[in-house]
CSV table of C-alpha atoms in Angstrom, one decimal:
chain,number,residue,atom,x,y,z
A,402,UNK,CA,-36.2,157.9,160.3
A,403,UNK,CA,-36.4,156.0,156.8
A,404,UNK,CA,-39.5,156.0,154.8
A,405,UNK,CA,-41.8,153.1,155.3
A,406,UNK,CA,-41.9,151.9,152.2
A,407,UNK,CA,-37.9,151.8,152.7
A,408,UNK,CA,-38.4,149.1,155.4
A,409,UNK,CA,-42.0,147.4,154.8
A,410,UNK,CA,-42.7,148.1,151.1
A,411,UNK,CA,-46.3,148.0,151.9
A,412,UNK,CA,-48.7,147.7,149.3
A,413,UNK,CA,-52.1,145.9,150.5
A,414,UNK,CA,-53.2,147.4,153.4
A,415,UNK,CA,-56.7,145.7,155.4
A,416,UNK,CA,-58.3,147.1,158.6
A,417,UNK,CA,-60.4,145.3,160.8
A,418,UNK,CA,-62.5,146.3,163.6
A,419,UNK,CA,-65.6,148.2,165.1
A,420,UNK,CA,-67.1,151.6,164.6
A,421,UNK,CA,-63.8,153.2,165.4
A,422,UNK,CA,-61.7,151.5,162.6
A,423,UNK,CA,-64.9,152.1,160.3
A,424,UNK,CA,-64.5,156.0,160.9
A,425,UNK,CA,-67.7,156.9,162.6
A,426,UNK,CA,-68.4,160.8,162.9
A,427,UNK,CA,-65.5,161.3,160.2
A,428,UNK,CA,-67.6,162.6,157.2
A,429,UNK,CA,-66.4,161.9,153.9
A,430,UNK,CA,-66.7,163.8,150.2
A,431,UNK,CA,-68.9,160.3,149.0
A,432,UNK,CA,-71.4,160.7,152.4
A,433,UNK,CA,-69.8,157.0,153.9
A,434,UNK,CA,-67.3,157.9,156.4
A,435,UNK,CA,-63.6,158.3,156.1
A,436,UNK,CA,-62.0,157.7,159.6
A,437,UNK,CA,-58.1,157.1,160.6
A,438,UNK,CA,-57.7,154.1,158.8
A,439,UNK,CA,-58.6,155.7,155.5
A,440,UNK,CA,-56.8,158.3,156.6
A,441,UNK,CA,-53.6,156.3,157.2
A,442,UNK,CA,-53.8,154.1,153.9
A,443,UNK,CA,-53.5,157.8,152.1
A,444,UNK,CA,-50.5,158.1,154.4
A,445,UNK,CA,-49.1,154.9,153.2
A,446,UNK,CA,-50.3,155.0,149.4
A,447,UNK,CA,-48.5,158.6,149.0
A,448,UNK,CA,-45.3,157.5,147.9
A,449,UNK,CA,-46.8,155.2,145.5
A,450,UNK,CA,-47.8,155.1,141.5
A,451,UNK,CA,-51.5,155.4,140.7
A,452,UNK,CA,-53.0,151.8,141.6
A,453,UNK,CA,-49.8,150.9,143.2
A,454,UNK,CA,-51.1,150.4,146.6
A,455,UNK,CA,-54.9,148.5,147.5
A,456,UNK,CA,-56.7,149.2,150.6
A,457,UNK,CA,-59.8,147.2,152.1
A,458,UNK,CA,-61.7,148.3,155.4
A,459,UNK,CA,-64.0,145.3,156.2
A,460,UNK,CA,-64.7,147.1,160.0
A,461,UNK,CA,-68.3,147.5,161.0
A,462,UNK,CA,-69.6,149.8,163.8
A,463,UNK,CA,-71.2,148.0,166.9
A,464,UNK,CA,-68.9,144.5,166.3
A,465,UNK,CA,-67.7,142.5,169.1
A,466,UNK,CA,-64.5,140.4,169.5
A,467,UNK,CA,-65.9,137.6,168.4
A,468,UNK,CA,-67.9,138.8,165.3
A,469,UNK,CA,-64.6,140.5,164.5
A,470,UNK,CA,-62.9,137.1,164.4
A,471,UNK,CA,-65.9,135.3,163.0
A,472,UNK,CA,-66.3,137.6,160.0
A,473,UNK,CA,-63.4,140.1,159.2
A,474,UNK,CA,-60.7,137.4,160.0
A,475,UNK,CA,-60.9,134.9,157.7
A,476,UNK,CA,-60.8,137.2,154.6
A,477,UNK,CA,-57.0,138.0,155.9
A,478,UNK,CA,-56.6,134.3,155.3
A,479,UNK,CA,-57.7,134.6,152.0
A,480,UNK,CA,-56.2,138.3,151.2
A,481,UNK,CA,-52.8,138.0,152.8
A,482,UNK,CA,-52.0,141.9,152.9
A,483,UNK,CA,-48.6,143.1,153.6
A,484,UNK,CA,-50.5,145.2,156.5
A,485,UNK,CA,-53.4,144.7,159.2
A,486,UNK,CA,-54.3,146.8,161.6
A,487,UNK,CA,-56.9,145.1,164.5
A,488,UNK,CA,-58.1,147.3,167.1
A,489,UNK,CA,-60.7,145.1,168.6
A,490,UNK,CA,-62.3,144.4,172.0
A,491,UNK,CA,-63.4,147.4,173.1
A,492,UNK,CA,-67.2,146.7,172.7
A,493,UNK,CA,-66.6,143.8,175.5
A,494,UNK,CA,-64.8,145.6,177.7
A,495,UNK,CA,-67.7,148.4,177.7
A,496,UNK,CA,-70.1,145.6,178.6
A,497,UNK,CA,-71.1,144.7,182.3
A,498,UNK,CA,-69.1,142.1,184.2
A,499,UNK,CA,-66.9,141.3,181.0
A,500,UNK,CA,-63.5,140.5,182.1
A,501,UNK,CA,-60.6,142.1,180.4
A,502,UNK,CA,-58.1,139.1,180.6
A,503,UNK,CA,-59.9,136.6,179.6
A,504,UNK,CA,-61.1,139.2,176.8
A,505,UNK,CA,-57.5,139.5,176.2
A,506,UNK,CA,-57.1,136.1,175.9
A,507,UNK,CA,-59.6,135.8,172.9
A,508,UNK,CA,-57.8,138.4,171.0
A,509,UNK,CA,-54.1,136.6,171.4
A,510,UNK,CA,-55.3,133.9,169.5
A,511,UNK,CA,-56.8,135.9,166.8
A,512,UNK,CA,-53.5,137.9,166.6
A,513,UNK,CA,-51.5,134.6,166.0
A,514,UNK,CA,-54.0,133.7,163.6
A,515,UNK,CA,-53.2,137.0,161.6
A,516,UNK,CA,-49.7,137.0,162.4
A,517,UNK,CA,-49.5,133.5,159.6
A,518,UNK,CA,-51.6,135.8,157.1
A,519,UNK,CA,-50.1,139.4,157.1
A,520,UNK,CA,-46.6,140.7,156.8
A,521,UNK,CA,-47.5,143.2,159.6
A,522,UNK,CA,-50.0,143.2,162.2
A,523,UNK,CA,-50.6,146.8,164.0
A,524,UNK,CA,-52.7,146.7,166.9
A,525,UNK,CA,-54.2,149.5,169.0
A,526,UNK,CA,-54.6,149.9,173.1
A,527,UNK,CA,-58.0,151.3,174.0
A,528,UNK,CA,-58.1,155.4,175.1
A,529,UNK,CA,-57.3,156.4,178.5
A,530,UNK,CA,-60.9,157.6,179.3
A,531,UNK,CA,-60.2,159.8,182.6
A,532,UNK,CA,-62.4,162.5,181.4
A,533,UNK,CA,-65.0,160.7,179.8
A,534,UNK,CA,-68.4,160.8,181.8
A,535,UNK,CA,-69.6,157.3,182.7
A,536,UNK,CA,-66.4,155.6,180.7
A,537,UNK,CA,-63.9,156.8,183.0
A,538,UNK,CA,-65.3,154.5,185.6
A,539,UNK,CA,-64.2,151.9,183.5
A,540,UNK,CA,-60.7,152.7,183.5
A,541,UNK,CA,-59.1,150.5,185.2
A,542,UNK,CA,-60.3,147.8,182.9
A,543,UNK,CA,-58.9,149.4,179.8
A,544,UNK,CA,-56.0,149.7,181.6
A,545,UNK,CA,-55.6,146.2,182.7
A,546,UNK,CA,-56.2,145.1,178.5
A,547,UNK,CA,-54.0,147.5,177.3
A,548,UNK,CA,-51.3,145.7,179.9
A,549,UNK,CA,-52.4,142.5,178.0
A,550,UNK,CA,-52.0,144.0,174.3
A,551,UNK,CA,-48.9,145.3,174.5
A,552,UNK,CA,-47.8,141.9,175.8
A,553,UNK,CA,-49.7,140.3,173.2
A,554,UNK,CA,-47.8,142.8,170.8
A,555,UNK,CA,-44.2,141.4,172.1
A,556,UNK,CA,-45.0,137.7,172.0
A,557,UNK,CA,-46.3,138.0,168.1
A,558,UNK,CA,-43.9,141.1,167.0
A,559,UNK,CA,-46.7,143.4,166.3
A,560,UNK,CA,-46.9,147.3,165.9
A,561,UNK,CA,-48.6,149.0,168.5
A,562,UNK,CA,-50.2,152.4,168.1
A,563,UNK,CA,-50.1,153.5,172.0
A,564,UNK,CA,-53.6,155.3,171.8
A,565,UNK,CA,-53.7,155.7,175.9
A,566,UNK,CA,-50.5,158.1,175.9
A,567,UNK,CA,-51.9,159.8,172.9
A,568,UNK,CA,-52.2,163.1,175.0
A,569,UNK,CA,-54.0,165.0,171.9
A,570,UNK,CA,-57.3,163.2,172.2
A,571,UNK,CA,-57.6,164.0,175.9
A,572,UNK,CA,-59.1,167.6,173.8
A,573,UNK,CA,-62.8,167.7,173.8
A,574,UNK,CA,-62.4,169.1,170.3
A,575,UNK,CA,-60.6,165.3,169.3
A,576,UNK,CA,-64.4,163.9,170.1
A,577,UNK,CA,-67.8,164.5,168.0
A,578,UNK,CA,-70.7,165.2,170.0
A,579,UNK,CA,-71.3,161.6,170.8
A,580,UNK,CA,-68.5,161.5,173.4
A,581,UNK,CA,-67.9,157.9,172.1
A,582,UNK,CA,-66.2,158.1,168.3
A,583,UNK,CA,-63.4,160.4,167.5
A,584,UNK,CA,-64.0,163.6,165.7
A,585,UNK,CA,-62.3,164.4,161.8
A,586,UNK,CA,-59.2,166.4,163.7
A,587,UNK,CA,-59.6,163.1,166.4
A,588,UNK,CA,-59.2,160.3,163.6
A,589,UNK,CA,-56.3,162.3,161.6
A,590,UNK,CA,-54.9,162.6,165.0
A,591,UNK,CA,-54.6,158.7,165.4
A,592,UNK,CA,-53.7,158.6,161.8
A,593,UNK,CA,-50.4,160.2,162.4
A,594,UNK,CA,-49.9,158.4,165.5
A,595,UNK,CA,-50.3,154.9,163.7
A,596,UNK,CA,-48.3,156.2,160.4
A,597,UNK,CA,-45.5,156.8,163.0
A,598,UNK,CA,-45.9,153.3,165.2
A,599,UNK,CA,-44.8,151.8,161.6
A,600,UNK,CA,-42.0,153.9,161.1
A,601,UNK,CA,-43.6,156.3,157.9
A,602,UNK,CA,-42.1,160.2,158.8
A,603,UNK,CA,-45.0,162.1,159.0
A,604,UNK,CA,-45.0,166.1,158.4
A,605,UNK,CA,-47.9,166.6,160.8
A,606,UNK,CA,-47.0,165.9,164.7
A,607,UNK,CA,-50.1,163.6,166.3
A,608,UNK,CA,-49.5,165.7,169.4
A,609,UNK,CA,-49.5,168.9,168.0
A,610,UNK,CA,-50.8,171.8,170.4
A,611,UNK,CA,-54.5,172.7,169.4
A,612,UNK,CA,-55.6,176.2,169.2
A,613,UNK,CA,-56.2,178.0,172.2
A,614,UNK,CA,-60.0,178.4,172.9
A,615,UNK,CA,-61.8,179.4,176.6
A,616,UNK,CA,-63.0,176.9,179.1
A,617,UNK,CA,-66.4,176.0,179.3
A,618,UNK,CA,-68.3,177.5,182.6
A,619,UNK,CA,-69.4,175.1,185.0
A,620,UNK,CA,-73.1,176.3,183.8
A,621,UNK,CA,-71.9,175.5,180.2
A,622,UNK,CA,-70.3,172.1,180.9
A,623,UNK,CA,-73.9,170.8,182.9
A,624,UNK,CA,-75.9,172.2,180.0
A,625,UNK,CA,-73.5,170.1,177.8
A,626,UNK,CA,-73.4,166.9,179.8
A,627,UNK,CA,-77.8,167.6,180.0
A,628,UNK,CA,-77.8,167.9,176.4
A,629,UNK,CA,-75.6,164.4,175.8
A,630,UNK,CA,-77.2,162.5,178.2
A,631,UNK,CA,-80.7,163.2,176.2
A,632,UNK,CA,-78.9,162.8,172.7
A,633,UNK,CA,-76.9,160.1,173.1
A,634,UNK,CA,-76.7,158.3,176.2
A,635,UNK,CA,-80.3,157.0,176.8
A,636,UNK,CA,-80.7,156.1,173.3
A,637,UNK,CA,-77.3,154.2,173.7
A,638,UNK,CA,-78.9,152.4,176.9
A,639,UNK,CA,-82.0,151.9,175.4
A,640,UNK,CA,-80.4,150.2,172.5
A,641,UNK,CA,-78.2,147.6,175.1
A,642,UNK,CA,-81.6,147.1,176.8
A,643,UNK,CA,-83.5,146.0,173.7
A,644,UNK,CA,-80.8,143.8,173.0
A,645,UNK,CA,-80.1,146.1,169.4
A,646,UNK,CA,-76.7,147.3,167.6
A,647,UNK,CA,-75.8,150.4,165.8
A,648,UNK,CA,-74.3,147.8,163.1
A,649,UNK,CA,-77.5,145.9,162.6
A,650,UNK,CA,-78.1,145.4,158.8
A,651,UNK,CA,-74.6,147.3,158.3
A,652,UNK,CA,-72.1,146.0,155.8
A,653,UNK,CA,-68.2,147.1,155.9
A,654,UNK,CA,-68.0,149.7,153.6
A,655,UNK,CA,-64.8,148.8,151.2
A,656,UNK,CA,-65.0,145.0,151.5
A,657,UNK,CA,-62.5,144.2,148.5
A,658,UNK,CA,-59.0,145.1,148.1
A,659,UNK,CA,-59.2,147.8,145.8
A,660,UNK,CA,-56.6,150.4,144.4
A,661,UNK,CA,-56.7,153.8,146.7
């Protein structure tokens, strides 16, 4: 496989998005987090002199389709990277009654939009959520606007970082206690995947096998589920029912294209 900067000669790099592009539960050495698209512009920036390679993340935890498009959007138009990545939708199709191909729908024309600003647009399907209590009721959704972005993908030759066949994440240990956002080993996980979808060799193997560790007990995975339910799932319900986000009075957290 040729390097990537063989083929795209990437040098601007700008990720949009929600809490997962933003790198929630992915602790970094300055206390903001890191997350798999910080992780993945080290990837791309490796090969390159000091200052030779600028990086913006303008995602913000909580976002919907339509802020995306409303606020991180237009600042393609006026960056013009060589590289976006948009992962986006996935707050809507978590929400009651949202339909997934009409949510599809909004995110085509925001991916044609991008497509006239970028040299290359990656995009990501949502996770395959067939373990995930409460979430895996809604797989069939996901499924059906994954089925959409990888059409999408075809019609506006995009990248696509297949995060539903991404078998490593199916690993409790690729998930922080939230059961929502990734955990560190979870984001570089999707790192490598994403470095790979745009054709940079990788040393590290996205699906490597993890280390061997004994199943939880029946009594041990109730006390578990007990424990999330009162940490993080009624506070998460409580927040929809007050009509509140977890990226109210949040800004992104590298808003300029800066050197890496």
């Amino acid at each position: 496989m040729p390097n990537l900067q063989e083929t795209l000669d990437l040098t601007a790099y700008v990720a949009l998005g929600d809490s997962f592009t933003e790198g929630l539960n992915d602790p970094a050495a300055d206390g903001a987090f890191a997350g798999w698209a910080d992780r993945l512009a080290v990837l791309l920036a490796a090969d390159r002199p000091p200052g030779g390679f600028r990086y913006a993340n303008l995602a913000v935890r909580g976002r919907l389709l339509d802020q995306i498009v409303a606020e991180q959007v237009p600042q393609v138009r006026r960056i013009r990277p060589d590289l976006v990545t948009f992962c986006a939708g996935g707050n809507d199709i978590l929400r009651p009654g949202s339909d997934p191909d009409e949510v599809a729908g909004r995110f085509e024309a925001a991916v044609a939009e991008l497509a006239d600003s970028a040299g290359t647009v990656l995009i990501c399907t949502g996770f395959d959520t067939r373990g995930v209590p409460l979430l895996k009721h809604l797989r069939g959704k996901i499924a059906t606007y994954n089925g959409h972005l990888r059409a999408i993908a075809d019609r506006h030759g995009c990248q696509v970082a297949d995060l539903w066949s991404l078998r490593a994440v199916q690993d409790r240990r690729a998930w922080s206690e939230d059961r929502l956002h990734l955990s560190p080993e979870g984001h570089q996980r999707v790192a490598l995947l994403a470095a790979r979808s745009l054709g940079l060799r990788t040393e590290q193997d996205p699906e490597a096998p993890w280390p061997s560790v004994p199943e939880l007990s029946p009594a041990e995975q109730r006390r578990e589920n007990l424990q999330w339910a009162r940490g993080f799932l009624l506070p998460w319900v409580g927040r929809r029912l007050r009509g509140e986000s977890s990226g109210d009075h949040v800004e992104a957290k590298r808003p300029e294209l800066l050197p890496l």
